[in-house]
CSV table of C-alpha atoms in Angstrom, one decimal:
chain,number,residue,atom,x,y,z
V,1,MET,CA,89.9,134.3,120.7
V,2,TYR,CA,88.9,137.1,118.5
V,3,SER,CA,85.6,136.2,116.5
V,4,ALA,CA,85.1,137.2,113.3
V,5,GLN,CA,82.9,140.3,113.8
V,6,THR,CA,85.7,141.4,116.1
V,7,LEU,CA,88.1,141.7,113.5
V,8,LEU,CA,85.5,142.9,110.9
V,9,ASN,CA,84.9,146.0,113.5
V,10,LYS,CA,88.7,147.0,113.5
V,11,PRO,CA,89.5,150.1,112.1
V,12,PRO,CA,90.8,150.4,108.3
V,13,ALA,CA,94.3,150.7,109.7
V,14,PHE,CA,94.5,147.6,111.5
V,15,HIS,CA,93.1,146.0,108.3
V,16,LEU,CA,95.8,147.7,106.0
V,17,THR,CA,98.8,146.9,108.6
V,18,LEU,CA,97.3,143.1,108.6
V,19,LEU,CA,97.7,142.8,104.9
V,20,LEU,CA,101.2,144.4,104.5
V,21,ALA,CA,102.5,142.1,107.4
V,22,THR,CA,101.2,139.3,104.9
V,23,LEU,CA,101.7,140.2,101.6
V,24,THR,CA,105.6,141.7,102.7
V,25,PRO,CA,107.4,138.3,103.5
V,26,LEU,CA,105.7,137.1,100.2
V,27,TYR,CA,106.7,139.6,98.0
V,28,ILE,CA,110.6,139.9,99.4
V,29,SER,CA,110.8,135.6,99.0
V,30,SER,CA,109.7,135.9,95.3
V,31,TYR,CA,111.8,138.8,94.3
V,32,HIS,CA,114.6,136.7,96.1
V,33,TYR,CA,114.0,133.5,94.5
V,34,ARG,CA,113.5,135.4,90.8
V,35,LEU,CA,116.9,137.2,91.4
V,36,HIS,CA,118.6,133.9,92.1
V,37,HIS,CA,117.0,131.9,89.3
V,38,PRO,CA,116.2,134.6,86.6
V,39,TYR,CA,114.2,133.5,83.4
V,40,GLY,CA,117.1,133.8,81.1
V,41,GLN,CA,119.5,132.0,83.1
V,42,THR,CA,121.4,128.7,81.8
V,43,THR,CA,121.4,125.9,82.9
V,44,HIS,CA,125.2,125.5,83.9
V,45,LEU,CA,127.2,128.2,85.2
V,46,HIS,CA,130.8,129.3,83.8
V,47,SER,CA,133.6,131.1,85.5
V,48,PRO,CA,135.7,133.2,83.3
V,49,SER,CA,138.4,131.7,81.3
V,50,GLU,CA,140.6,132.5,78.7
V,51,PRO,CA,140.1,132.3,75.1
V,52,ALA,CA,140.1,128.8,73.8
V,53,PRO,CA,142.9,128.3,71.7
V,54,ASP,CA,141.1,126.4,69.6
V,55,SER,CA,139.2,128.6,66.9
V,56,THR,CA,136.7,126.2,66.1
V,57,THR,CA,136.1,125.3,69.8
V,58,PHE,CA,135.5,129.4,70.8
V,59,ILE,CA,133.2,130.4,67.9
V,60,ARG,CA,131.0,127.1,68.7
V,61,ASP,CA,131.1,128.0,72.7
V,62,TRP,CA,130.4,131.4,71.5
V,63,LEU,CA,127.1,130.8,69.2
V,64,SER,CA,125.9,128.3,71.8
V,65,VAL,CA,124.7,131.3,74.4
V,66,HIS,CA,122.2,133.3,73.9
V,67,ILE,CA,121.7,136.1,75.9
V,68,LEU,CA,117.8,135.4,76.6
V,69,THR,CA,118.1,131.7,77.1
V,70,PRO,CA,115.9,129.5,78.1
V,71,PHE,CA,113.3,131.7,76.4
V,72,ASN,CA,110.0,131.7,78.8
V,73,PRO,CA,106.7,131.1,76.3
V,74,SER,CA,104.5,131.1,79.0
V,75,ALA,CA,103.1,134.7,78.1
V,76,LEU,CA,102.8,134.0,74.4
V,77,THR,CA,101.5,130.4,75.1
V,78,THR,CA,98.8,132.0,76.7
V,79,TYR,CA,98.2,134.6,74.1
V,80,CYS,CA,98.3,132.0,71.4
V,81,ASN,CA,95.6,129.6,73.2
V,82,GLN,CA,93.2,132.6,73.4
V,83,THR,CA,93.0,132.9,69.7
V,84,ALA,CA,90.3,131.4,67.3
V,85,TRP,CA,92.8,129.9,64.5
V,86,ASP,CA,91.0,129.8,61.0
V,87,PRO,CA,92.6,127.3,58.7
V,88,SER,CA,91.2,129.3,55.7
V,89,LEU,CA,93.3,132.8,56.6
V,90,VAL,CA,96.9,132.4,55.5
V,91,PHE,CA,99.0,135.9,55.6
V,92,ASN,CA,102.0,136.7,53.4
V,93,LEU,CA,104.7,139.6,54.1
V,94,ALA,CA,106.3,140.4,51.0
V,95,ASP,CA,107.6,144.3,51.8
V,96,ALA,CA,109.7,143.8,55.2
V,97,ASN,CA,112.2,146.6,54.0
V,98,GLY,CA,115.1,148.5,55.5
V,99,GLY,CA,118.2,147.1,57.7
V,100,ILE,CA,118.3,144.0,60.0
V,101,GLY,CA,116.2,146.4,62.9
V,102,ASN,CA,113.5,147.3,60.8
V,103,ILE,CA,113.1,144.0,58.9
V,104,ARG,CA,113.1,142.1,62.4
V,105,GLY,CA,110.3,144.8,63.5
V,106,ASN,CA,108.4,144.2,60.5
V,107,ILE,CA,108.5,140.3,60.8
V,108,LEU,CA,107.7,140.7,64.8
V,109,ASP,CA,104.7,142.8,63.7
V,110,PHE,CA,103.6,140.1,61.0
V,111,VAL,CA,103.7,137.6,63.6
V,112,PHE,CA,101.7,139.4,65.9
V,113,TYR,CA,98.8,140.1,63.6
V,114,ALA,CA,99.1,136.6,62.3
V,115,VAL,CA,98.4,135.4,65.7
V,116,GLU,CA,95.8,137.9,66.7
V,117,ALA,CA,93.7,137.1,63.5
V,118,GLY,CA,94.4,133.4,64.0
V,119,ALA,CA,95.9,132.9,60.3
V,120,SER,CA,98.8,130.7,59.1
V,121,ILE,CA,101.9,132.4,57.7
V,122,MET,CA,103.8,131.9,54.6
V,123,LEU,CA,107.6,132.3,55.3
V,124,PRO,CA,108.1,136.1,54.7
V,125,THR,CA,110.3,137.7,52.1
V,126,MET,CA,111.8,141.0,52.1
V,127,ALA,CA,112.9,144.1,49.9
V,128,THR,CA,116.6,144.1,49.4
V,129,ARG,CA,119.0,147.4,49.3
V,130,SER,CA,120.8,149.1,46.3
V,131,PRO,CA,124.6,148.2,46.4
V,132,ALA,CA,125.2,151.5,44.6
V,133,ASP,CA,122.5,153.6,46.6
V,134,LEU,CA,122.2,152.7,50.1
V,135,SER,CA,119.2,154.7,50.7
V,136,ASN,CA,117.3,152.8,48.0
V,137,VAL,CA,116.4,149.7,50.2
V,138,TRP,CA,113.7,148.7,47.4
V,139,ALA,CA,116.1,148.0,44.7
V,140,SER,CA,115.4,144.0,44.9
V,141,ARG,CA,113.7,141.3,46.7
V,142,GLY,CA,115.2,138.7,48.8
V,143,GLU,CA,114.3,135.4,50.5
V,144,PHE,CA,113.9,134.9,54.3
V,145,ASP,CA,117.4,132.9,54.9
V,146,LEU,CA,118.7,136.4,53.4
V,147,MET,CA,118.9,137.8,56.9
V,148,PHE,CA,118.5,135.0,59.5
V,149,ASP,CA,119.9,131.8,60.7
V,150,GLU,CA,123.6,133.1,59.0
V,151,GLU,CA,126.7,131.7,60.4
V,152,TRP,CA,129.5,134.1,61.4
V,153,PHE,CA,133.1,134.0,62.5
V,154,LEU,CA,134.4,137.3,64.2
V,155,ILE,CA,134.4,137.7,68.2
V,156,GLU,CA,137.5,134.8,68.6
V,157,ARG,CA,139.9,137.1,66.6
V,158,LEU,CA,138.8,140.3,68.8
V,159,ALA,CA,139.5,138.1,71.9
V,160,THR,CA,142.9,137.1,70.4
V,161,GLU,CA,144.4,140.1,68.7
V,162,ARG,CA,143.4,142.7,71.7
V,163,ASP,CA,144.4,140.1,74.3
V,164,LEU,CA,141.0,140.2,75.9
V,165,LYS,CA,139.6,138.0,78.5
V,166,ILE,CA,136.6,137.0,76.7
V,167,ASP,CA,134.8,133.9,77.9
V,168,PRO,CA,132.9,132.8,74.8
V,169,LEU,CA,130.1,131.2,77.1
V,170,ALA,CA,129.4,134.3,79.2
V,171,ALA,CA,126.2,136.2,77.8
V,172,ILE,CA,127.7,139.4,78.4
V,173,PRO,CA,131.5,139.3,79.1
V,174,PRO,CA,132.4,141.9,81.8
V,175,GLN,CA,135.5,144.4,81.3
V,176,ALA,CA,136.2,143.1,77.8
V,177,PHE,CA,135.3,145.6,75.0
V,178,TYR,CA,133.0,148.3,74.1
V,179,GLY,CA,130.3,148.1,71.4
V,180,ALA,CA,129.5,151.4,69.5
V,181,HIS,CA,127.2,151.8,66.2
V,182,LEU,CA,128.2,154.6,64.2
V,183,ARG,CA,125.5,155.9,62.3
V,184,THR,CA,127.0,158.3,59.8
V,185,GLU,CA,126.9,156.6,56.4
V,186,ALA,CA,125.7,158.2,53.5
V,187,ASP,CA,121.8,157.1,53.8
V,188,ALA,CA,121.7,158.4,56.8
V,189,GLN,CA,123.4,161.8,55.7
V,190,ALA,CA,121.1,161.7,52.6
V,191,ILE,CA,117.8,161.9,54.8
V,192,GLY,CA,118.8,164.6,57.0
V,193,TRP,CA,119.5,162.3,60.4
V,194,LEU,CA,123.1,164.1,61.2
V,195,ASN,CA,121.8,167.6,60.8
V,196,GLU,CA,120.2,168.0,64.3
V,197,PRO,CA,122.1,168.5,67.7
V,198,ASN,CA,123.9,165.6,69.6
V,199,THR,CA,123.6,163.3,66.0
V,200,ASN,CA,126.8,164.2,63.5
V,201,PHE,CA,129.9,162.3,63.6
V,202,SER,CA,131.4,164.3,66.5
V,203,ALA,CA,128.9,163.9,68.8
V,204,GLN,CA,128.2,160.5,68.4
V,205,THR,CA,131.9,159.5,68.6
V,206,ASP,CA,132.6,162.1,71.5
V,207,ALA,CA,129.5,160.0,73.3
V,208,TYR,CA,130.9,156.6,72.6
V,209,ILE,CA,134.3,157.4,73.8
V,210,ALA,CA,133.3,158.9,76.9
V,211,HIS,CA,131.2,156.0,77.5
V,212,ALA,CA,133.6,153.5,77.2
V,213,LEU,CA,136.4,155.3,79.4
V,214,SER,CA,134.0,155.8,82.0
V,215,HIS,CA,133.6,152.2,82.1
V,216,GLY,CA,137.2,151.6,82.0
V,217,LEU,CA,137.1,150.1,78.4
V,218,ARG,CA,139.6,150.9,76.0
V,219,THR,CA,139.0,148.5,73.0
V,220,ILE,CA,135.7,149.8,70.7
V,221,TYR,CA,134.6,147.4,68.3
V,222,VAL,CA,132.6,149.9,65.8
V,223,SER,CA,129.8,148.8,63.6
V,224,SER,CA,129.3,150.8,60.5
V,225,GLY,CA,128.7,150.7,56.7
V,226,SER,CA,131.5,153.0,56.0
V,227,ALA,CA,135.1,152.1,56.1
V,228,GLU,CA,135.7,155.8,55.8
V,229,GLU,CA,134.0,156.7,58.9
V,230,ILE,CA,135.2,153.7,60.5
V,231,ALA,CA,139.0,155.3,59.7
V,232,ARG,CA,138.0,158.6,61.1
V,233,PHE,CA,136.7,157.2,64.2
V,234,ALA,CA,140.0,155.1,64.8
V,235,SER,CA,142.2,157.9,64.0
V,236,LYS,CA,140.1,160.2,66.5
V,237,ALA,CA,140.4,157.6,69.1
V,238,ALA,CA,144.0,156.8,68.8
V,239,SER,CA,144.7,160.3,69.2
V,240,HIS,CA,142.6,160.9,72.2
V,241,SER,CA,143.9,161.2,75.7
V,242,PRO,CA,143.9,158.4,77.0
V,243,PRO,CA,143.9,156.7,73.3
V,244,LEU,CA,141.7,154.0,72.4
V,245,THR,CA,141.9,150.9,69.6
V,246,VAL,CA,138.9,151.0,67.2
V,247,VAL,CA,138.4,147.7,65.8
V,248,SER,CA,135.9,146.2,63.4
V,249,LYS,CA,135.1,143.5,61.3
V,250,HIS,CA,137.1,144.3,58.5
V,251,SER,CA,140.2,144.9,60.5
V,252,LEU,CA,140.1,141.6,62.8
V,253,LEU,CA,139.2,139.4,59.7
V,254,PRO,CA,141.6,136.7,58.0
V,255,PRO,CA,142.0,137.4,53.9
V,256,GLN,CA,139.6,134.3,53.4
V,257,GLY,CA,137.1,135.8,56.1
V,258,LEU,CA,137.1,138.9,54.2
V,259,ARG,CA,136.6,137.3,51.0
V,260,ASP,CA,133.4,135.8,52.6
V,261,LEU,CA,132.2,139.0,54.0
V,262,ASP,CA,132.3,140.5,50.6
V,263,ALA,CA,130.2,137.8,49.4
V,264,LEU,CA,127.4,139.3,51.8
V,265,THR,CA,124.9,142.0,51.0
V,266,TRP,CA,125.5,145.6,53.1
V,267,ASP,CA,122.5,144.4,55.3
V,268,GLN,CA,123.8,140.8,56.0
V,269,GLN,CA,126.9,142.2,57.0
V,270,ALA,CA,125.4,144.0,59.4
V,271,LEU,CA,124.3,140.9,61.0
V,272,VAL,CA,128.1,140.0,62.0
V,273,ASP,CA,128.2,143.4,63.9
V,274,TYR,CA,124.6,142.4,65.4
V,275,GLU,CA,125.7,139.4,67.1
V,276,VAL,CA,129.0,140.9,68.3
V,277,LEU,CA,127.3,144.2,69.8
V,278,LEU,CA,124.7,142.0,71.4
V,279,ARG,CA,127.3,140.7,73.7
V,280,ALA,CA,129.5,143.6,74.3
V,281,SER,CA,130.6,144.4,77.8
V,282,VAL,CA,129.1,148.0,77.2
V,283,PHE,CA,127.3,149.2,73.9
V,284,GLY,CA,126.4,152.4,72.7
V,285,GLY,CA,123.8,153.3,69.6
V,286,PHE,CA,121.9,155.9,67.8
V,287,VAL,CA,118.4,156.8,68.5
V,288,LYS,CA,117.2,157.1,65.1
V,289,SER,CA,118.6,153.9,64.9
V,290,SER,CA,115.9,150.4,65.1
V,291,PHE,CA,119.1,148.7,65.1
V,292,SER,CA,120.8,150.2,67.9
V,293,TYR,CA,117.1,150.1,70.0
V,294,ASN,CA,117.0,146.1,69.3
V,295,ILE,CA,120.5,145.7,70.8
V,296,ALA,CA,119.8,148.2,73.7
V,297,MET,CA,116.4,146.5,74.9
V,298,THR,CA,117.5,143.0,74.5
V,299,ARG,CA,120.2,143.5,76.6
V,300,ALA,CA,118.2,145.5,79.0
V,301,GLN,CA,115.9,142.1,79.3
V,302,TRP,CA,118.8,139.8,80.0
V,303,GLY,CA,119.5,142.5,83.0
V,304,GLU,CA,115.8,142.4,84.1
V,305,ASP,CA,115.8,138.8,84.2
V,306,ARG,CA,118.7,139.0,86.2
V,307,GLY,CA,116.9,141.1,88.8
V,308,ARG,CA,118.6,144.3,87.7
V,309,VAL,CA,116.2,147.0,88.9
V,310,VAL,CA,116.9,150.0,86.5
V,311,GLU,CA,114.6,153.0,84.6
V,312,PRO,CA,116.2,153.7,81.7
V,313,TRP,CA,114.2,156.2,80.8
V,314,ARG,CA,115.2,158.6,83.4
V,315,VAL,CA,118.0,159.7,81.7
V,316,LEU,CA,115.6,161.5,79.4
V,317,HIS,CA,115.1,164.2,81.9
V,318,GLU,CA,118.8,164.0,83.5
V,319,GLU,CA,121.0,164.5,80.6
V,320,VAL,CA,121.2,166.3,77.6
V,321,GLY,CA,121.1,164.1,74.2
V,322,VAL,CA,120.5,160.9,75.6
V,323,ALA,CA,117.5,158.8,75.0
V,324,PHE,CA,118.3,155.7,76.8
V,325,ASP,CA,120.8,154.0,79.8
V,326,ASP,CA,120.4,151.4,81.6
V,327,GLY,CA,123.7,150.7,82.6
V,328,LEU,CA,124.4,148.2,79.9
V,329,SER,CA,123.6,150.2,76.8
V,330,ARG,CA,123.2,154.0,76.2
V,331,VAL,CA,121.6,155.5,73.3
V,332,VAL,CA,122.5,159.1,72.2
V,333,GLY,CA,120.9,161.6,70.7
V,334,ARG,CA,117.1,162.7,70.9
V,335,ASP,CA,114.1,162.4,68.5
V,336,GLY,CA,110.9,162.3,70.3
V,337,TRP,CA,109.1,160.4,67.0
V,338,HIS,CA,111.7,157.4,66.9
V,339,GLU,CA,112.1,157.4,70.9
V,340,GLY,CA,108.4,156.7,70.9
V,341,ARG,CA,107.7,154.4,67.8
V,342,ILE,CA,110.4,152.2,67.8
V,343,PRO,CA,110.8,150.9,71.5
V,344,ARG,CA,106.9,150.3,71.6
V,345,GLY,CA,107.4,147.4,68.6
V,346,MET,CA,110.3,146.0,70.2
V,347,TRP,CA,110.6,142.2,71.3
V,348,PRO,CA,113.8,141.3,72.7
């Protein structure tokens, strides 16, 4: 029998081998457990099914599923419990501004700073965009419910009109439709976003068409605040060989739905697109857009929770004009400032 001193006298290589022999089975067991019990896994597994014939049922089922469910609050809870709360300190955020991606980021930063300082918060408000000048994001003021917790009613018509096999209970339905964020509206043009390589209309649409076809998808749901740009994209895709079909919330909604949509602000309408694109089979977005990055990184977290091991930033060194690609989502264009700034403040 070895004595403790005998073991201690063994060469370093022996101790390293012993350590690896002990830890490797533990690591493999832990990995396989997490692979089959991901943080984001829902309680019930659902097999793919035909779209529900009852529109209300389909929409209810779709809205009941969230990509990152159940949310694991342990890390945030630990962080909050380390904070010394000051009952006399109250923070207020009165200048969240921009589109849904920027406003979401502003509010998440606000919450983080409040937790860090141990402060209570007032419900945030935000600046609202001018309908007459989309680049003017400071035109007026809006309350918290202007952007959050709004109902929408679109995905069921995408399934039925295109005869797509979309299971509303699947977080990301496979082989159903491609989601594209076409960021070529007037405000993007006005600030020069489309003057750089791999950023204009042709570059974005070429990339989305190629990406969709590489995944065997021929139906593209496009998000854009410009009806003219959507029409250009639809015409281009239809004349492509092979042809693709481009749809949008405007082409899918019935007359009453369109009237309800028109009653929303420009940024509120983007929330409809946000929910649909978040659940697309494959997604393509634009590098200068926090909206695109919010979607791509939430989807990446969903994949990570299911054991996918992907390095989405490798594409920066492997392809021209691509900033992010994890197999579920691809962000096209290059912009060092946005690439570094936006993901750092992201929260899936």
